[in-house]
Coordinates of C-alpha atoms in Angstrom, one line a residue:
X1425 CA 40.9 11.7 167.6
X1426 CA 37.1 11.6 166.8
X1427 CA 34.9 9.3 169.2
X1428 CA 32.6 7.2 167.4
X1429 CA 29.8 4.6 167.8
X1430 CA 28.5 2.8 171.3
X1431 CA 31.7 1.2 172.0
X1432 CA 34.5 -1.1 170.7
X1433 CA 32.2 -3.8 170.3
X1434 CA 29.7 -2.4 168.3
X1435 CA 28.5 -4.7 165.7
X1436 CA 29.2 -7.9 167.8
X1437 CA 26.4 -9.9 168.2
X1438 CA 25.8 -12.2 171.4
X1439 CA 23.3 -14.5 172.3
X1440 CA 22.7 -15.0 176.0
X1441 CA 20.7 -17.9 177.4
X1442 CA 19.2 -16.6 180.7
X1443 CA 21.0 -17.7 183.9
X1444 CA 22.0 -16.1 187.1
X1445 CA 25.3 -14.5 188.7
X1446 CA 28.2 -14.4 186.5
X1447 CA 26.8 -15.5 183.2
X1448 CA 24.6 -12.1 183.1
X1449 CA 27.3 -10.0 184.3
X1450 CA 29.5 -11.2 181.7
X1451 CA 27.0 -10.5 178.8
X1452 CA 26.3 -7.0 180.4
X1453 CA 30.1 -6.1 180.4
X1454 CA 30.0 -7.2 176.4
X1455 CA 26.7 -5.1 176.1
X1456 CA 28.6 -2.3 178.1
X1457 CA 31.1 -2.2 175.5
X1458 CA 28.8 -2.0 172.6
X1459 CA 27.8 -5.4 171.5
X1460 CA 24.0 -6.3 170.7
X1461 CA 23.2 -8.6 173.4
X1462 CA 20.0 -10.6 172.9
X1463 CA 19.1 -12.1 176.2
X1464 CA 16.8 -15.2 175.9
X1465 CA 14.5 -15.2 179.1
X1466 CA 12.3 -18.2 179.6
X1467 CA 8.5 -17.6 180.5
X1468 CA 7.9 -17.6 184.3
X1469 CA 11.4 -16.0 184.7
X1470 CA 14.5 -17.4 186.2
X1471 CA 17.0 -16.4 188.9
X1472 CA 16.9 -15.0 192.4
X1473 CA 13.5 -13.0 192.5
X1474 CA 15.2 -9.5 191.4
X1475 CA 12.6 -7.3 190.1
X1476 CA 13.9 -7.3 186.3
X1477 CA 13.1 -3.5 186.4
X1478 CA 16.2 -2.9 188.5
X1479 CA 18.4 -5.7 187.8
X1480 CA 21.4 -3.6 186.4
X1481 CA 23.1 -6.8 184.9
X1482 CA 20.5 -6.8 182.0
X1483 CA 21.1 -2.9 181.1
X1484 CA 22.0 -2.2 177.6
X1485 CA 20.9 -5.6 176.3
X1486 CA 17.5 -6.4 174.5
X1487 CA 14.9 -9.6 175.9
X1488 CA 13.1 -12.0 174.1
X1489 CA 10.9 -14.7 175.4
X1490 CA 11.7 -18.4 174.5
X1491 CA 10.5 -21.6 176.0
X1492 CA 13.4 -24.0 175.2
X1493 CA 11.2 -26.8 176.3
X1494 CA 8.4 -26.4 173.9
X1495 CA 8.0 -27.1 170.3
X1496 CA 10.5 -25.0 168.2
X1497 CA 12.0 -23.3 171.0
X1498 CA 15.6 -24.8 170.3
X1499 CA 15.0 -23.9 166.8
X1500 CA 14.5 -20.5 167.3
X1501 CA 17.6 -20.1 169.7
X1502 CA 19.6 -22.0 166.9
X1503 CA 18.3 -19.4 164.5
X1504 CA 19.4 -16.4 166.6
X1505 CA 23.2 -18.5 167.3
X1506 CA 23.2 -18.7 163.4
X1507 CA 23.3 -14.9 163.1
X1508 CA 25.2 -14.3 166.2
X1509 CA 29.3 -14.1 167.0
X1510 CA 28.9 -15.3 170.6
X1511 CA 26.5 -17.3 172.5
X1512 CA 26.9 -17.6 176.4
X1513 CA 25.2 -20.0 178.7
X1514 CA 25.4 -21.1 182.1
X1515 CA 23.6 -24.3 182.6
X1516 CA 25.0 -27.5 184.2
X1517 CA 27.2 -29.6 182.0
X1518 CA 25.1 -31.3 179.5
X1519 CA 21.8 -29.4 179.6
X1520 CA 22.4 -27.4 176.9
X1521 CA 22.8 -30.3 174.7
X1522 CA 19.4 -32.1 176.3
X1523 CA 17.8 -29.0 175.2
X1524 CA 19.2 -29.2 171.6
X1525 CA 21.3 -25.8 172.0
X1526 CA 24.8 -27.1 172.9
X1527 CA 27.9 -26.5 170.8
X1528 CA 27.4 -28.9 168.3
X1529 CA 23.9 -28.1 167.7
X1530 CA 25.3 -24.5 167.2
X1531 CA 28.4 -25.3 164.9
X1532 CA 26.3 -27.1 162.7
X1533 CA 24.5 -23.8 161.9
X1534 CA 27.0 -21.5 162.4
X1535 CA 30.6 -22.7 162.6
X1536 CA 32.3 -19.3 163.1
X1537 CA 30.5 -19.0 166.8
X1538 CA 32.1 -18.8 169.8
X1539 CA 30.3 -20.8 172.5
X1540 CA 31.0 -19.6 176.0
X1541 CA 30.2 -21.8 178.9
X1542 CA 30.0 -20.4 182.2
X1543 CA 29.9 -22.9 185.2
X1544 CA 31.2 -23.0 188.7
X1545 CA 32.9 -26.5 188.4
X1546 CA 34.0 -26.8 185.0
X1547 CA 32.7 -28.9 182.3
X1548 CA 34.3 -32.1 183.6
X1549 CA 35.9 -33.2 186.9
X1550 CA 34.2 -35.2 190.0
X1551 CA 32.4 -32.2 190.6
X1552 CA 31.0 -31.2 187.4
X1553 CA 27.4 -32.3 188.3
X1554 CA 27.3 -30.6 191.6
X1555 CA 25.2 -27.4 192.4
X1556 CA 27.2 -24.8 193.9
X1557 CA 27.5 -21.0 194.5
X1558 CA 30.5 -18.6 194.9
X1559 CA 31.4 -19.4 198.1
X1560 CA 32.1 -23.2 197.8
X1561 CA 34.0 -22.2 194.6
X1562 CA 36.4 -19.9 196.2
X1563 CA 36.8 -22.1 199.1
X1564 CA 38.0 -24.9 197.1
X1565 CA 40.7 -23.1 195.5
X1566 CA 42.2 -21.7 198.6
X1567 CA 41.1 -18.3 198.1
X1568 CA 38.7 -17.7 201.0
X1569 CA 41.3 -19.2 203.2
X1570 CA 43.2 -16.0 202.8
X1571 CA 40.5 -13.3 203.7
X1572 CA 39.8 -12.7 207.2
X1573 CA 41.1 -12.3 210.9
X1574 CA 43.4 -15.0 212.2
X1575 CA 41.9 -17.3 214.5
X1576 CA 38.3 -16.3 213.0
X1577 CA 36.2 -17.6 210.2
X1578 CA 37.0 -16.6 207.0
X1579 CA 35.5 -13.3 205.6
X1580 CA 33.0 -13.8 202.8
X1581 CA 33.9 -11.1 199.9
X1582 CA 30.4 -11.1 198.4
X1583 CA 30.3 -12.7 195.5
X1584 CA 32.9 -10.6 193.8
X1585 CA 36.0 -12.8 193.8
X1586 CA 34.4 -16.1 192.6
X1587 CA 31.3 -15.1 190.7
X1588 CA 32.5 -11.8 189.0
X1589 CA 36.3 -11.8 189.0
X1590 CA 37.2 -15.7 188.8
X1591 CA 34.2 -16.1 186.3
X1592 CA 32.4 -13.3 184.8
X1593 CA 35.8 -11.6 183.9
X1594 CA 37.7 -14.9 182.7
X1595 CA 34.6 -15.7 180.4
X1596 CA 34.6 -12.5 178.8
X1597 CA 38.6 -12.7 178.4
X1598 CA 38.2 -15.8 177.0
X1599 CA 35.1 -15.0 174.5
X1600 CA 37.0 -11.9 173.3
X1601 CA 40.2 -13.9 172.4
X1602 CA 38.4 -16.9 170.8
X1603 CA 36.7 -14.4 168.8
X1604 CA 39.6 -12.7 167.8
X1605 CA 41.1 -16.3 166.6
X1606 CA 38.0 -16.8 164.7
X1607 CA 38.1 -13.8 162.8
X1608 CA 41.8 -14.5 161.8
X1609 CA 41.9 -18.1 161.3
X1610 CA 39.0 -18.9 158.6
X1611 CA 36.0 -18.2 160.8
X1612 CA 36.3 -21.0 163.0
X1613 CA 34.7 -20.9 166.4
X1614 CA 35.2 -23.0 169.3
X1615 CA 33.9 -23.8 173.0
X1616 CA 35.2 -21.5 176.0
X1617 CA 35.0 -23.5 179.1
X1618 CA 35.1 -20.6 181.9
X1619 CA 35.1 -22.2 185.3
X1620 CA 35.0 -20.2 188.4
X1621 CA 37.4 -22.7 190.2
X1622 CA 39.8 -22.1 187.2
X1623 CA 39.7 -18.3 187.1
X1624 CA 39.9 -17.8 191.1
X1625 CA 42.9 -20.0 191.2
X1626 CA 44.6 -18.0 188.8
X1627 CA 43.8 -14.9 190.4
X1628 CA 46.1 -16.1 193.2
X1629 CA 49.2 -16.9 190.9
X1630 CA 51.3 -14.2 192.6
X1631 CA 50.4 -15.6 196.2
X1632 CA 51.4 -18.9 195.1
X1633 CA 54.5 -17.6 193.9
X1634 CA 55.4 -15.8 197.3
X1635 CA 54.3 -18.9 199.1
X1636 CA 56.9 -20.8 197.1
X1637 CA 59.5 -18.1 197.8
X1638 CA 58.9 -18.2 201.7
X1639 CA 57.4 -14.7 201.6
X1640 CA 54.0 -15.8 202.2
X1641 CA 52.5 -18.1 205.1
X1642 CA 49.6 -20.4 204.4
X1643 CA 47.4 -18.8 207.1
X1644 CA 45.4 -15.8 206.9
X1645 CA 45.8 -12.3 208.8
X1646 CA 49.9 -13.1 208.9
X1647 CA 51.2 -11.6 205.4
X1648 CA 51.7 -8.5 203.8
X1649 CA 48.4 -7.9 202.1
X1650 CA 46.1 -10.1 204.2
X1651 CA 45.8 -7.5 206.9
X1652 CA 48.6 -9.2 209.0
X1653 CA 50.6 -6.5 208.3
X1654 CA 49.9 -3.2 210.4
X1655 CA 50.4 -0.8 207.6
X1656 CA 48.0 -2.4 205.2
X1657 CA 44.4 -2.6 206.7
X1658 CA 42.0 -0.5 207.9
X1659 CA 41.5 1.4 211.3
X1660 CA 38.5 2.5 213.1
X1661 CA 38.0 6.4 213.7
X1662 CA 36.3 8.2 216.5
X1663 CA 32.9 8.3 214.7
X1664 CA 32.8 4.5 214.1
X1665 CA 33.7 4.9 210.4
X1666 CA 36.9 3.2 209.1
X1667 CA 40.0 4.3 207.2
X1668 CA 42.0 2.2 204.7
X1669 CA 45.7 2.3 205.1
X1670 CA 48.3 0.7 202.6
X1671 CA 51.7 2.7 202.8
X1672 CA 53.9 -0.3 201.6
X1673 CA 56.6 1.7 200.4
X1674 CA 59.1 3.2 202.7
X1675 CA 58.7 6.8 201.3
X1676 CA 54.9 6.4 201.6
X1677 CA 55.1 4.8 204.9
X1678 CA 57.2 7.8 206.4
X1679 CA 54.8 10.3 205.2
X1680 CA 52.0 8.1 206.8
X1681 CA 53.2 8.1 210.2
X1682 CA 54.1 11.9 210.1
X1683 CA 50.8 12.8 208.9
X1684 CA 49.4 10.4 211.5
X1685 CA 51.5 12.2 214.2
X1686 CA 53.2 9.2 215.8
X1687 CA 56.6 9.2 214.0
X1688 CA 59.6 8.5 216.7
X1689 CA 57.2 7.0 219.1
X1690 CA 56.6 3.4 217.5
X1691 CA 58.6 0.5 217.0
X1692 CA 60.0 0.1 213.7
X1693 CA 58.2 -1.5 211.0
X1694 CA 61.0 -4.0 209.8
X1695 CA 60.4 -6.0 213.1
X1696 CA 57.4 -8.3 212.8
X1697 CA 57.8 -9.4 216.4
X1698 CA 56.6 -6.0 217.3
X1699 CA 53.6 -5.5 214.6
X1700 CA 51.0 -5.6 217.2
X1701 CA 52.7 -2.8 219.1
X1702 CA 52.8 -0.9 216.2
X1703 CA 49.2 -1.6 215.1
X1704 CA 48.1 -0.5 218.7
X1705 CA 49.6 2.8 218.2
X1706 CA 48.1 3.2 214.8
X1707 CA 44.7 2.2 216.1
X1708 CA 44.7 4.5 219.3
X1709 CA 45.8 7.5 217.1
X1710 CA 43.1 7.1 214.4
X1711 CA 40.4 7.0 217.3
X1712 CA 41.4 10.4 217.9
X1713 CA 39.5 11.8 215.1
X1714 CA 36.7 11.2 212.9
X1715 CA 36.7 10.0 209.4
X1716 CA 36.3 13.3 207.8
X1717 CA 39.3 14.8 209.8
X1718 CA 41.6 12.1 208.6
X1719 CA 40.4 12.1 205.3
X1720 CA 41.1 15.7 205.2
X1721 CA 44.7 15.3 206.6
X1722 CA 45.5 12.7 204.2
X1723 CA 44.1 14.2 201.1
X1724 CA 47.1 15.6 199.4
X1725 CA 49.5 13.2 200.6
X1726 CA 51.1 10.0 199.1
X1727 CA 50.5 8.2 202.2
X1728 CA 48.1 5.7 200.4
X1729 CA 45.3 6.4 202.7
X1730 CA 41.7 6.4 202.0
X1731 CA 38.0 6.7 203.6
X1732 CA 36.1 3.6 203.7
X1733 CA 32.9 4.6 201.9
X1734 CA 29.5 2.8 201.9
X1735 CA 28.0 1.9 198.4
X1736 CA 25.9 4.8 199.0
X1737 CA 28.5 7.2 199.6
X1738 CA 30.9 6.1 196.8
X1739 CA 29.2 7.6 193.5
X1740 CA 29.3 11.0 195.5
X1741 CA 33.1 11.0 196.4
X1742 CA 34.7 14.1 194.3
X1743 CA 37.4 12.0 192.6
X1744 CA 35.1 9.3 191.4
X1745 CA 32.3 12.2 190.6
X1746 CA 34.9 13.8 188.4
X1747 CA 35.8 10.9 186.4
X1748 CA 32.0 9.8 185.8
X1749 CA 32.9 6.5 187.8
X1750 CA 29.0 6.0 188.5
X1751 CA 26.4 7.2 186.4
X1752 CA 22.9 8.0 187.0
X1753 CA 20.1 6.4 184.6
X1754 CA 16.2 6.4 185.5
X1755 CA 17.1 7.8 189.0
X1756 CA 19.4 4.7 189.7
X1757 CA 23.4 5.7 190.6
X1758 CA 25.1 2.6 189.1
X1759 CA 28.9 2.0 188.0
X1760 CA 29.8 3.3 184.5
X1761 CA 31.0 0.8 181.7
X1762 CA 34.5 0.2 182.3
X1763 CA 37.3 0.4 180.9
X1764 CA 37.4 3.5 178.8
X1765 CA 38.1 3.8 175.0
X1766 CA 39.7 7.3 173.6
X1767 CA 38.0 6.6 170.2
X1768 CA 35.0 4.2 170.7
X1769 CA 33.7 5.4 174.4
X1770 CA 31.2 3.1 175.8
X1771 CA 28.0 4.1 177.8
X1772 CA 24.7 3.0 179.5
X1773 CA 22.7 3.2 176.6
X1774 CA 19.2 1.5 178.0
X1775 CA 18.2 0.4 181.4
X1776 CA 17.5 -3.2 182.3
X1777 CA 15.6 -5.2 179.4
X1778 CA 12.6 -6.4 180.6
X1779 CA 11.6 -10.1 179.8
X1780 CA 10.2 -10.5 176.4
X1781 CA 10.0 -6.6 175.7
X1782 CA 12.1 -6.7 172.5
X1783 CA 11.1 -9.6 170.7
X1784 CA 9.7 -7.7 168.0
X1785 CA 13.0 -5.8 167.3
X1786 CA 15.2 -8.5 167.6
X1787 CA 13.0 -10.5 165.3
X1788 CA 13.1 -7.7 162.7
X1789 CA 16.9 -6.6 163.3
X1790 CA 18.3 -10.1 163.1
X1791 CA 15.9 -11.1 160.5
X1792 CA 14.8 -14.3 162.7
X1793 CA 10.8 -14.6 161.5
X1794 CA 10.7 -17.6 163.7
X1795 CA 11.3 -15.9 166.7
X1796 CA 8.1 -14.0 166.8
X1797 CA 6.0 -17.3 165.8
X1798 CA 7.6 -19.4 168.6
X1799 CA 7.2 -16.9 171.5
X1800 CA 3.7 -15.4 170.3
X1801 CA 2.0 -18.1 172.7
X1802 CA 4.4 -17.7 175.8
X1803 CA 3.1 -16.3 179.0
X1804 CA 4.3 -12.8 179.1
X1805 CA 5.1 -12.5 175.4
X1806 CA 4.3 -9.4 174.0
X1807 CA 1.5 -9.2 171.2

């Protein structure tokens, strides 16, 4: 098969109204897959103070400056929406409507538009108007309660579970599903309401099933997949590093204890009442060698054991390097686009879009004369 194009979404046009967190990441994912993503930045900037030149969530995009509160600002965004397939915004409920760029404003100009809305609490409900961040969303859905050691405070999993897994990925799934519908149903667009609480709750579906069946306790550190099980967790090595262990299946477990060198000296894994004894035996053995030695010992086994690497170490692991899981652009190691496509491979085509840097090219490519006119006087806008 001959590989062509810059990803399977080549030709799809996306307007992203600038925000922080899950919205930009979702738009980056669409851009990675080949979509022409135009980020509408506001004069003066927005966000958490990240240098735009190193904000990797804005890679593969183009940026224009539009002041939505200034005369003509909303009209310019509507001009872009008229020519787009998808629009993504992450404002609180009602803000886009007040700015004149809500769904009804956009659908009047472009009935086929897919309007993606990214929020934490959703568009309605008692908390819809409240501020929030990832940690609050995953707390309310029960997901945070599962993560960490028993008797201790829950462990915060960065902002991966809520913002990106429960938020960005669900928004992308919804946008692509709605885009498919629009293209097969006479060009009718619709609103995609992606709430982090909804997506994160959805991620716990299997756990709810296990709990209903009586095979999952509603407390952390007491179950098969939450660190309660001694053969599914992380163990410290002699040099203070860690190895991740996960031989759940019997055959893999036998290989694990054999490679570890403790077969015959440990209690049966089928007896949860002796799991702490088993955990202590495994922990004691791992402390006899450093991470590199244990990595070498388990490297060619099916024991489901791997070294716990840091973010800086990960790109240099032989397997990830061989697959090109990370790429380097402009001296920055970063995750490569995922997943992979045999016929329309994606790539990191450009670095982070700088605010307003692409006003001229977008105005020309999208045929939006009002764009240059509206942004010409904005602070930081290109001449």
